[in-house]
Coordinates of C-alpha atoms and ligand atoms in Angstrom, one line a residue:
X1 CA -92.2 -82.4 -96.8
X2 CA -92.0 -80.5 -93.6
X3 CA -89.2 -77.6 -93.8
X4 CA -89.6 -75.7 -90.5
X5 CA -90.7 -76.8 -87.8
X6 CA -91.6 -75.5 -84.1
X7 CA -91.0 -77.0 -80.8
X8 CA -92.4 -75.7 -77.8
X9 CA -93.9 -76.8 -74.3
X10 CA -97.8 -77.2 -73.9
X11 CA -97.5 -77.0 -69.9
X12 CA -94.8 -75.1 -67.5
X13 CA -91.7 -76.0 -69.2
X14 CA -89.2 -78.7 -68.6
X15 CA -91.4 -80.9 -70.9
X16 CA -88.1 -82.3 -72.3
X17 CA -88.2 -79.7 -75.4
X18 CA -84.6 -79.7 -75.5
X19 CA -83.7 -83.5 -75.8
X20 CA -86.1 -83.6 -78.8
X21 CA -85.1 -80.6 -80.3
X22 CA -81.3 -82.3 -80.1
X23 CA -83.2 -85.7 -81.4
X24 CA -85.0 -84.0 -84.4
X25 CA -81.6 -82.1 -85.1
X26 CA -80.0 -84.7 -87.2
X27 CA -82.7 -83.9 -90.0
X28 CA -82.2 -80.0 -89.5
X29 CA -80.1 -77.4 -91.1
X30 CA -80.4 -74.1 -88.4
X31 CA -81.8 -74.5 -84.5
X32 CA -83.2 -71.3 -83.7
X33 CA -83.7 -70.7 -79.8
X34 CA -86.1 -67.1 -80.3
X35 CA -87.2 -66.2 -76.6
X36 CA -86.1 -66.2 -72.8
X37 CA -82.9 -66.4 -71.9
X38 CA -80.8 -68.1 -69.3
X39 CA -84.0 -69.2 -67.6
X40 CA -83.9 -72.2 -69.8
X41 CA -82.3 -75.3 -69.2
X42 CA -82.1 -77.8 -71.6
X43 CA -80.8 -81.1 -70.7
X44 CA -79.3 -83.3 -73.5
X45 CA -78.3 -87.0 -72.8
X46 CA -75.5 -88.3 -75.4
X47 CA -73.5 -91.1 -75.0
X48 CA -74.3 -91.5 -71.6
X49 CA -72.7 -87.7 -71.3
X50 CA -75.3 -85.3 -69.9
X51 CA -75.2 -81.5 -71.0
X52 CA -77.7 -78.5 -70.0
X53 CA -78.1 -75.9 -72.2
X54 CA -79.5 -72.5 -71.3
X55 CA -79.0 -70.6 -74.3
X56 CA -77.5 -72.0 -77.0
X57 CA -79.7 -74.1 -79.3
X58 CA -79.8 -77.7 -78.4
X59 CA -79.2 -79.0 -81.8
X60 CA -75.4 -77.5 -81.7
X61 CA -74.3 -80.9 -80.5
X62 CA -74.9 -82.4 -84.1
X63 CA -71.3 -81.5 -85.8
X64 CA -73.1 -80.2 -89.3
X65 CA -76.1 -78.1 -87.4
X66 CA -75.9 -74.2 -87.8
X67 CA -77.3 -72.5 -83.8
X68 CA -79.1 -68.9 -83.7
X69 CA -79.8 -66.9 -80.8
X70 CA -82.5 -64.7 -82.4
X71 CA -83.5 -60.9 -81.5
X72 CA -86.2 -62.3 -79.3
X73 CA -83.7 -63.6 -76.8
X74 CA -82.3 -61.7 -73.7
X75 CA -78.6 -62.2 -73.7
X76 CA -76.5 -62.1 -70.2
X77 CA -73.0 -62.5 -72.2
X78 CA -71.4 -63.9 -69.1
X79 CA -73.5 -66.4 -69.3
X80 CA -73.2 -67.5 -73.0
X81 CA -69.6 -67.4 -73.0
X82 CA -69.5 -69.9 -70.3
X83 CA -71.8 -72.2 -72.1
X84 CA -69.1 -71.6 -75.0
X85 CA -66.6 -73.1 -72.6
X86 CA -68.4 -75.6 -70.9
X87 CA -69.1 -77.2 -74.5
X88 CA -65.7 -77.1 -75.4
X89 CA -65.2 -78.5 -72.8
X90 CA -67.2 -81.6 -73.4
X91 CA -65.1 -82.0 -76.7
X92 CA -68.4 -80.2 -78.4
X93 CA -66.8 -77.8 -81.1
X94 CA -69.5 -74.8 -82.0
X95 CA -66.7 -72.5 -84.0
X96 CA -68.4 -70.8 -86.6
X97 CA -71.8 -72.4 -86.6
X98 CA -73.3 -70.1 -83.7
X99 CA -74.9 -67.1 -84.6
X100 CA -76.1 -64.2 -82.1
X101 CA -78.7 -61.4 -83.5
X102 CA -77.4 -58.1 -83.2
X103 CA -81.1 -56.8 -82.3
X104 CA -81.0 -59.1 -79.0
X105 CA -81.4 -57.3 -75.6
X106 CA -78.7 -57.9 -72.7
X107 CA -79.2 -59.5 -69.3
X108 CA -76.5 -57.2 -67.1
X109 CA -76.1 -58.0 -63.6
X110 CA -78.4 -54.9 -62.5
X111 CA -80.8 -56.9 -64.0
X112 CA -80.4 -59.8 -61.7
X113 CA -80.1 -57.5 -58.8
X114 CA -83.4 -56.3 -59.0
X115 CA -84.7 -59.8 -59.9
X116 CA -83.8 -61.0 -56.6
X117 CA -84.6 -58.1 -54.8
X118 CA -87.9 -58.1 -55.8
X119 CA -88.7 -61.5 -55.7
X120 CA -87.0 -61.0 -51.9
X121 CA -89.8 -58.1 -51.0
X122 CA -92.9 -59.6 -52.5
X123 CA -92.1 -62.7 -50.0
X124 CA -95.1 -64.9 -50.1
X125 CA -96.4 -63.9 -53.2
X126 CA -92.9 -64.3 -55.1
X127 CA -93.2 -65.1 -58.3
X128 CA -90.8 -68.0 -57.8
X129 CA -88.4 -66.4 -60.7
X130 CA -85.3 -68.1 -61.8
X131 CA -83.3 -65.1 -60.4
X132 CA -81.9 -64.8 -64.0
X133 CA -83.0 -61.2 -64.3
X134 CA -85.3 -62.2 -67.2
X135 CA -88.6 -60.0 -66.1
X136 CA -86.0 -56.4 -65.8
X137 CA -84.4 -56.9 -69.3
X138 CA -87.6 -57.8 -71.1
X139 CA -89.1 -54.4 -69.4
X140 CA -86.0 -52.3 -70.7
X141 CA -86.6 -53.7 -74.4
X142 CA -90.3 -52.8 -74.0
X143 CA -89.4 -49.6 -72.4
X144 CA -86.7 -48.8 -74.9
X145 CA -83.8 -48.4 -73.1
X146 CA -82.1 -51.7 -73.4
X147 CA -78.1 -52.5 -74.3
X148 CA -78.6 -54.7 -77.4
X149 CA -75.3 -56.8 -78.8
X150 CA -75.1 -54.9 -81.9
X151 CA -74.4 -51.7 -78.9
X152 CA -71.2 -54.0 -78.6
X153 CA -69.5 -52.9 -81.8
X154 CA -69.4 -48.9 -80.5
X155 CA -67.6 -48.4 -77.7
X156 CA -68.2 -45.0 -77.3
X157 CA -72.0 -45.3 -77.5
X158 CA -72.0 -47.9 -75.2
X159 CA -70.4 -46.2 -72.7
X160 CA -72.6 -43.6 -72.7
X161 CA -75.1 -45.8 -72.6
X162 CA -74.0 -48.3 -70.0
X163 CA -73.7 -45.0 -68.0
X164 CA -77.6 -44.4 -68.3
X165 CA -79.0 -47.0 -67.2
X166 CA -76.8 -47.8 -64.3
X167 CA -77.1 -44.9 -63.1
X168 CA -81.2 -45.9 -63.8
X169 CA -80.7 -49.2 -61.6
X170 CA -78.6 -47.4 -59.2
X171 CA -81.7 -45.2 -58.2
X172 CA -84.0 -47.9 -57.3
X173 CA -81.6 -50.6 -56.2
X174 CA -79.8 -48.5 -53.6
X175 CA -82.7 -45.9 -52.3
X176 CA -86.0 -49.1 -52.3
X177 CA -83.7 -52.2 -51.7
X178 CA -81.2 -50.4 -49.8
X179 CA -78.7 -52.7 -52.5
X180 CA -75.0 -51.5 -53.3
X181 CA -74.9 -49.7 -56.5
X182 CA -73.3 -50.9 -59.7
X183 CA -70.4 -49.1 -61.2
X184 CA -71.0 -48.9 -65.0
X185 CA -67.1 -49.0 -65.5
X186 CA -66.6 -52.4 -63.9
X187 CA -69.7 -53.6 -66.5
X188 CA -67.9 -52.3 -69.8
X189 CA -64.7 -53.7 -69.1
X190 CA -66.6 -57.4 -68.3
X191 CA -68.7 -56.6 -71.6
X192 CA -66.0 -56.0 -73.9
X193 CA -63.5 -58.6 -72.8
X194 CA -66.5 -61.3 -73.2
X195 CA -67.2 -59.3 -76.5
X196 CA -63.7 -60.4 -77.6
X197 CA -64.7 -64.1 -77.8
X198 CA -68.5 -63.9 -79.5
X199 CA -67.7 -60.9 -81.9
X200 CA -67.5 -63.1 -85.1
X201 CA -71.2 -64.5 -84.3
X202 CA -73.0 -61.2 -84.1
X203 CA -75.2 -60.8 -87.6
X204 CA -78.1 -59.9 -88.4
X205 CA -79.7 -63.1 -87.7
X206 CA -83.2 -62.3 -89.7
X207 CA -80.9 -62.1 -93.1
X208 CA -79.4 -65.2 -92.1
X209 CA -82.9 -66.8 -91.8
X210 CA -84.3 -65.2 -94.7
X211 CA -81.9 -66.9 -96.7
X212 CA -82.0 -70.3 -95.2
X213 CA -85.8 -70.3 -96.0
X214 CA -85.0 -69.5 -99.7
X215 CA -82.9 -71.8 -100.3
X216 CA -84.7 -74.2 -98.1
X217 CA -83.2 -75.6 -95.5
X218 CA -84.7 -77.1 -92.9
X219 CA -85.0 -75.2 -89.6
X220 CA -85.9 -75.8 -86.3
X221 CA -87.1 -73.2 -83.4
X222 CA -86.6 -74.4 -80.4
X223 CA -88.8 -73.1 -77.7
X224 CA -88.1 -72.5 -74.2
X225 CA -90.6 -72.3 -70.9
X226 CA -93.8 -73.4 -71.8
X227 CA -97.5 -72.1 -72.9
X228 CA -98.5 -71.7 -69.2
X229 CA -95.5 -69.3 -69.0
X230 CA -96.7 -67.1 -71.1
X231 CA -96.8 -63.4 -71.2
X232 CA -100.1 -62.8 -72.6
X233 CA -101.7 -66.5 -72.1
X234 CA -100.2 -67.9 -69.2
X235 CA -101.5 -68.1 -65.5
X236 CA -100.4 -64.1 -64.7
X237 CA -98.6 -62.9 -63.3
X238 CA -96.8 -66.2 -62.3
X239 CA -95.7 -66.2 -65.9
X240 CA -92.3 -65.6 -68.0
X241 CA -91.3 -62.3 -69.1
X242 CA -91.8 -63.3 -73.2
X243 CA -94.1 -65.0 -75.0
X244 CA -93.3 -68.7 -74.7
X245 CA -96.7 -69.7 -77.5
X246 CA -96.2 -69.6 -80.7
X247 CA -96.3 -65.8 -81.5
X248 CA -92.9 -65.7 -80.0
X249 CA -91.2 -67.8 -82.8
X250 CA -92.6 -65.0 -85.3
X251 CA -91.6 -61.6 -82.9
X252 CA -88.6 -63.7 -82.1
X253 CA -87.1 -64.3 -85.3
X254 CA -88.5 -61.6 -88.2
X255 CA -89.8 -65.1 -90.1
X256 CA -93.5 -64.9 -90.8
X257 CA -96.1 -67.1 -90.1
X258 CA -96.6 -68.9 -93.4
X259 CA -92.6 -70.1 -93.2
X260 CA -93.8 -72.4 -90.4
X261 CA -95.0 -76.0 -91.6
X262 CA -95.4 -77.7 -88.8
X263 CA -95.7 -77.2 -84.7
X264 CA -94.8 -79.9 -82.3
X265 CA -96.2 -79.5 -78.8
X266 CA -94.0 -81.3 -76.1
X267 CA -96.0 -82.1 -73.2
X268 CA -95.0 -84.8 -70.2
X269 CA -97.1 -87.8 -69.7
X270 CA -97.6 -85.8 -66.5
X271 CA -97.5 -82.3 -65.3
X272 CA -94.9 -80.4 -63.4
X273 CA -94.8 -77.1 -62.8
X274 CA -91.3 -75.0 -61.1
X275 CA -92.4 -71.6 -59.2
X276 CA -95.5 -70.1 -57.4
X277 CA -99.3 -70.0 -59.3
X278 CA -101.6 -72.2 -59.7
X279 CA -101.3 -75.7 -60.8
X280 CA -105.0 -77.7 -60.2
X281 CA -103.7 -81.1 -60.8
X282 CA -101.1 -81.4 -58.3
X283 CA -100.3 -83.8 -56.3
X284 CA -99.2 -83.8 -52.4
X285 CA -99.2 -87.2 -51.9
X286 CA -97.1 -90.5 -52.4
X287 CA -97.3 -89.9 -56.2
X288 CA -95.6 -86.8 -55.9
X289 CA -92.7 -88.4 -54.3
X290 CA -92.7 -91.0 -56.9
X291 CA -92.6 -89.1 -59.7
X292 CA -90.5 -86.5 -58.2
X293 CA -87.6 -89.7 -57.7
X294 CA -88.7 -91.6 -60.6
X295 CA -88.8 -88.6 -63.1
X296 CA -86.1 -86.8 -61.3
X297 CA -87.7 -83.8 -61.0
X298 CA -85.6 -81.2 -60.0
X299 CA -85.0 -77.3 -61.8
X300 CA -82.1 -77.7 -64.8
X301 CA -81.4 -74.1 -63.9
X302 CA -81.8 -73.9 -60.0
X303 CA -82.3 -77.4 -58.8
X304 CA -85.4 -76.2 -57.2
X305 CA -87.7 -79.6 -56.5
X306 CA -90.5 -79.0 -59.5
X307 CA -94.2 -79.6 -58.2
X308 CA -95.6 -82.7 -59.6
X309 CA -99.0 -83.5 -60.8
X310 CA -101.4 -85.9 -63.2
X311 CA -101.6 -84.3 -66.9
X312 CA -104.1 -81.6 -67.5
X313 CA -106.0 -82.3 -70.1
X314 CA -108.1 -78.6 -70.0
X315 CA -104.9 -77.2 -70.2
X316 CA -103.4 -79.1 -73.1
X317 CA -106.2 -78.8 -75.3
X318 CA -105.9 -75.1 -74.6
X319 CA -101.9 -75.3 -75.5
X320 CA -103.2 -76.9 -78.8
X321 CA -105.6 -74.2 -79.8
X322 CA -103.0 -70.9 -78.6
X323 CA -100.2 -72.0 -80.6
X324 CA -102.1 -74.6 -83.8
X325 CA -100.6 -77.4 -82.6
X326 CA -100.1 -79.6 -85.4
X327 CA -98.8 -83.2 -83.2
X328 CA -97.9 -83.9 -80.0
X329 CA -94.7 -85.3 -78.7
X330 CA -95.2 -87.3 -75.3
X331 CA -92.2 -87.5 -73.0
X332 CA -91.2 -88.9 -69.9
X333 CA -93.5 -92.2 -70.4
X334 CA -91.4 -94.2 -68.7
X335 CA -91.7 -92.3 -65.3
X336 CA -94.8 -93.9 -65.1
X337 CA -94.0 -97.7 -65.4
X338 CA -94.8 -98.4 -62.2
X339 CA -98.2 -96.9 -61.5
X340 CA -101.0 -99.1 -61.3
X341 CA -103.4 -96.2 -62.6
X342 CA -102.9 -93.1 -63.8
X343 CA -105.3 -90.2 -63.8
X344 CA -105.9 -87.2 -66.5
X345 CA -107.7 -84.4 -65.9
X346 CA -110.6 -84.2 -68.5
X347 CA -112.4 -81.3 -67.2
X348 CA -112.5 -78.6 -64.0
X349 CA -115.8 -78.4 -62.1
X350 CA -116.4 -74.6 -60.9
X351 CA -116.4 -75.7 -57.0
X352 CA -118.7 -72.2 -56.3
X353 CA -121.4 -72.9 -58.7
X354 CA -120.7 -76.7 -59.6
X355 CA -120.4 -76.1 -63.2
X356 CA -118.3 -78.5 -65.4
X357 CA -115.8 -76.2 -67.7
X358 CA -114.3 -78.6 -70.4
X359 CA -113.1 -75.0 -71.5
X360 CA -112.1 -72.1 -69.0
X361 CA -109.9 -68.9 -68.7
X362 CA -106.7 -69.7 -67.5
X363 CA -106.8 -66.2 -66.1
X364 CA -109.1 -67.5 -63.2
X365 CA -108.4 -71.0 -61.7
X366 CA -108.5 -70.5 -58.1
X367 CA -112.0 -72.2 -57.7
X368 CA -111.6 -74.9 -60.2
X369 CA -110.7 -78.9 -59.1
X370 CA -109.7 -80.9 -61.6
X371 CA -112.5 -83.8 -62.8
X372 CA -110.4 -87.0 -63.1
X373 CA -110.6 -89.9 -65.7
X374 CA -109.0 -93.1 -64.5
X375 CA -106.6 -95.5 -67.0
X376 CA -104.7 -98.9 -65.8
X377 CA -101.0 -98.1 -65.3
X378 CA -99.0 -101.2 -67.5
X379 CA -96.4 -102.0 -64.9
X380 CA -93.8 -102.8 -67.1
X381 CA -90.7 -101.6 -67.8
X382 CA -90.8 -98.5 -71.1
X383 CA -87.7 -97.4 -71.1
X384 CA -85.4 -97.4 -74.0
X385 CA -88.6 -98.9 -76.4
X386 CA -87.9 -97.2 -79.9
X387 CA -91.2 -99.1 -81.5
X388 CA -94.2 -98.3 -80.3
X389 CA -95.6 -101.7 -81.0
X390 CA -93.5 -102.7 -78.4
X391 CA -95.3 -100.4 -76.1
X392 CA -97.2 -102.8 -73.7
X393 CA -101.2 -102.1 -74.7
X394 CA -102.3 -99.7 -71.6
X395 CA -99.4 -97.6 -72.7
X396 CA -101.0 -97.6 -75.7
X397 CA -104.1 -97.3 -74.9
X398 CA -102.9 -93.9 -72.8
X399 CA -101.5 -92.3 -75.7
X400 CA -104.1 -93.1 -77.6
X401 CA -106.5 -91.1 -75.0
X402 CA -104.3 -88.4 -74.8
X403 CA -104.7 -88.2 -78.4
X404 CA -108.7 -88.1 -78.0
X405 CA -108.3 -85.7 -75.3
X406 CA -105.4 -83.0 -77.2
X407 CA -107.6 -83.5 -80.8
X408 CA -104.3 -83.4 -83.2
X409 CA -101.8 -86.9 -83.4
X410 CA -98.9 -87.8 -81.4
X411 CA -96.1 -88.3 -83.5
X412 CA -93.4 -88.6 -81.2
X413 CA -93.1 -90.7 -78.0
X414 CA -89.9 -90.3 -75.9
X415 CA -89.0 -93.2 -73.5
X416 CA -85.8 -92.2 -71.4
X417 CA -83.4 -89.3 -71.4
X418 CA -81.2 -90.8 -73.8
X419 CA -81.2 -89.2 -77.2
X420 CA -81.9 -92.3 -79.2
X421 CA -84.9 -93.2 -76.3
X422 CA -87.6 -91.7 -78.7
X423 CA -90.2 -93.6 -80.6
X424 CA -90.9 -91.7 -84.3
X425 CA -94.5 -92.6 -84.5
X426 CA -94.2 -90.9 -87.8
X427 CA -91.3 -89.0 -89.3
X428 CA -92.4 -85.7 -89.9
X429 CA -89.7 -84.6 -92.4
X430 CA -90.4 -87.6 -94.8
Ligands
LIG1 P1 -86.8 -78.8 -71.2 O1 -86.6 -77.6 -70.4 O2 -88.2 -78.8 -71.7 O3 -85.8 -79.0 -72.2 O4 -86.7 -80.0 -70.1 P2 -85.6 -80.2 -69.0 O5 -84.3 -80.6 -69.6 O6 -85.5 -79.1 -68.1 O7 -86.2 -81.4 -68.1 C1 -86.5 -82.6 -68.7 C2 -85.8 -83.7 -67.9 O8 -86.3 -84.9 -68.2 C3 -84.3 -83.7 -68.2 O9 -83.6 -84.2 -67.1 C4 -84.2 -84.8 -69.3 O10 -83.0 -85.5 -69.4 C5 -85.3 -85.8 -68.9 N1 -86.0 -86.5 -69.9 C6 -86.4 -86.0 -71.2 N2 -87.2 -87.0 -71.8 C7 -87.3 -88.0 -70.9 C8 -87.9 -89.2 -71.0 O11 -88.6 -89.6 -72.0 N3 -87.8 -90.1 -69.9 C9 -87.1 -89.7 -68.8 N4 -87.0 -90.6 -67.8 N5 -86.4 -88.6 -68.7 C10 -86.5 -87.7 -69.8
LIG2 P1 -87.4 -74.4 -69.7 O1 -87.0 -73.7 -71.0 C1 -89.6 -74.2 -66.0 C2 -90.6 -70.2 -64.4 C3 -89.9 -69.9 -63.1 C4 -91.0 -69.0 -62.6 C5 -91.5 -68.2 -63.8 C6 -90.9 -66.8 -64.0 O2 -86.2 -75.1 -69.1 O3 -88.6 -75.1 -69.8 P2 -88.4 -66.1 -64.8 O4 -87.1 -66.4 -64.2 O5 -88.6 -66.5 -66.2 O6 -88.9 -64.6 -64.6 O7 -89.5 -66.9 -63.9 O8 -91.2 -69.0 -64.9 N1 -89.6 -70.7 -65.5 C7 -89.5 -71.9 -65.9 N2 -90.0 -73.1 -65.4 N3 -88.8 -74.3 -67.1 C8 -88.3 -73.1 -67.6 O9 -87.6 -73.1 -68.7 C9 -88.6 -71.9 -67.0 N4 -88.2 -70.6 -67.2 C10 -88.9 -69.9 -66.3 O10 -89.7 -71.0 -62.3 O11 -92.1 -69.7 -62.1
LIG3 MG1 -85.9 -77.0 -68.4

């Protein structure tokens, strides 16, 4: 029996991670959400009621599931506390079952500044960032001068160290950007009236873990971006600030590797991709705008139109060897009901020496054009299907060459938005 399981994207996030980590929930104990930050969004569908999520753990809408916002995280409290709200809201009640680390590094709104201003300069070569401030509070944790939440509980000390590091952003913001500067007194008071409201969920989240593995409960980690994203093994620098493979889940949380049983790898039944870099399957054509309209592919976080594109096989079969995939979960098959065929990249072809590359370094794509294999589309309506019998046979017969193509199963096959629009191919906590 499976006890803790992954679930992270195989391509550049918005795979649809978040609708089956909330599916998968009903069978889990703890949802763990271990990197990024408010970045993320997460869109749940429930009883026809629609709910993004950019940091709290999208099993939290299940009544009896305990969230964690692990140390890997970067926190903008603002942020989370609207979240808090907005759930409440929605008649979602999270009182005492969320749970923030107190080794997690804040997102303050110096951050953000120089996020923007940044991405502002650089001009063409932007990175496309979410403007979240992500890439400045991951370089303060590395650089060892971040706020962290358990700096909440001193007032004093945090003070004195809000003072620092203003005083740190100040410097650049006001003398390179020519930005106003920041006054660290106006930040303390925001950070300890939102303080007020999360202080009974800051613990020490790896104790909290530790024991949930003893006495073994069933967790889930729910990942955010996707591999492409990555830090160390995406397409840099057009990449996240964290490590969005599976390494993440381990840094992230303080669990070890041997805790993990089994890693689902959520890919699209095609490829979109939100921000600059390079994406070799996409698509400038009529296909884009269908599956733009058809898969409604807009940003969860910034509403920014996501660049479309036919699956990458090179790439997936790369996701599956970075993070040991275990099984695949396909999503968003119905956005391709009515193509009449639908392509997969199965290789890139080197277009300055001709090669084939069934392999390559996703360090260095600029050359490569995707090598295409062609399937009939089924022209019939998916949506909703629960069985995948009921699948009409070319949408079989895709998943079953996507299987062929990633080298590991597909377990789980999700056919709408909807939470109960999922097919369990097989249940992996039986
Ligand atoms: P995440 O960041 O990986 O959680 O993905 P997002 O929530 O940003 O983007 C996925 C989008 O696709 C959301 O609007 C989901 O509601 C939607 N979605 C998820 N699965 C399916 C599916 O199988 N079919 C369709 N049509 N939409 C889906
Ligand atoms: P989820 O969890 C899609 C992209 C941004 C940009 C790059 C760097 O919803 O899948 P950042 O703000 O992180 O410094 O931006 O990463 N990006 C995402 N794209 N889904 C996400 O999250 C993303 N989070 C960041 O568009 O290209
Ligand atoms: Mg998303």
């Amino acid at each position: 029996m499976k006890k803790n399981i992954v679930i992270l994207g195989t391509q550049w996030g918005d795979e649809g991670k978040g609708k089956i980590v909330d599916y998968l929930s009903r069978y889990s104990a703890y949802v763990v959400r271990y990197h990024g930050g408010h970045n993320a969004g997460h869109t749940l569908v429930v009883d026809q009621k629609k709910i993004v999520l950019h940091l709290i753990p999208s099993g939290l809408l299940h009544p009896d599931v305990i969230g964690i916002i692990s140390n890997g995280v970067v926190i903008s409290i603002s942020e989370l506390v609207k979240e808090i709200e907005m759930l409440k809201k929605n008649n979602f009640f999270i009182d005492k079952r969320l749970f923030i680390s107190n080794s997690a590094s804040l997102i303050l709104p110096f951050h953000i500044a120089l996020d923007l201003e940044r991405e502002k300069k650089l001009g063409v070569n932007a990175i496309g960032t979410t403007g979240r401030g992500i890439g400045p509070a991951y370089e303060d944790k590395i650089a060892r001068r971040s706020l962290r939440i358990g700096d909440l509980n001193n007032e004093k000390k945090l003070s004195i160290k809000l003072e620092k590091i203003v005083n740190y952003y100040n410097d650049q913001l006001v003398s390179i950007y020519k930005h106003k500067s920041f006054d660290y007194k106006v930040i303390l008071k925001d950070l300890l009236e939102s303080k007020n409201i999360i202080n009974d969920m800051i613990t020490d989240t790896n104790i909290m873990l530790y024991s949930a593995i003893k006495n073994k409960k069933t967790i889930i980690f729910e990942g955010a971006q996707g591999s492409l994203l990555d830090i160390d093994h995406g397409t840099y620098p057009y990449v996240t600030s964290s490590n969005s493979t599976i390494g993440g889940v381990i840094t992230g949380t303080g669990v070890g590797p041997k805790s993990l049983d089994y890693i689902l790898g959520v890919t699209k039944a095609y490829s979109t991709r939100v921000g600059n870099g390079p994406f070799p399957t996409e698509l400038f054509n009529d296909i884009d705008n269908y599956l733009s309209k058809k898969g409604n592919e807009f940003g969860s976080t910034t509403g920014r139109k996501r660049r479309t594109g036919w699956l990458d096989g090179v790439a997936l079969r790369y996701a599956v060897q970075l993070n040991s995939l275990s099984a695949l979960c396909i999503t968003k098959l119905d956005v391709l009901d009515n193509l009449k065929e639908i392509k997969v990249c199965i290789a890139y072809q080197n277009m300055n020496t001709l090669e084939i590359h069934t392999n390559t370094s996703f360090n260095n794509l600029e050359n490569m054009k995707p090598v295409y294999e062609i399937y009939p589309g089924w022209m019939e309506k998916t949506s909703g299907i629960t069985k995948i019998e009921d699948l009409p046979n070319a949408a079989q017969h895709y998943i079953k060459c996507i299987e062929k193509i990633a080298g590991i199963p597909v377990d789980i096959i999700s056919t709408g938005p909807n939470r109960n629009d999922t097919i369990l191919v097989r249940n992996i906590f039986l």
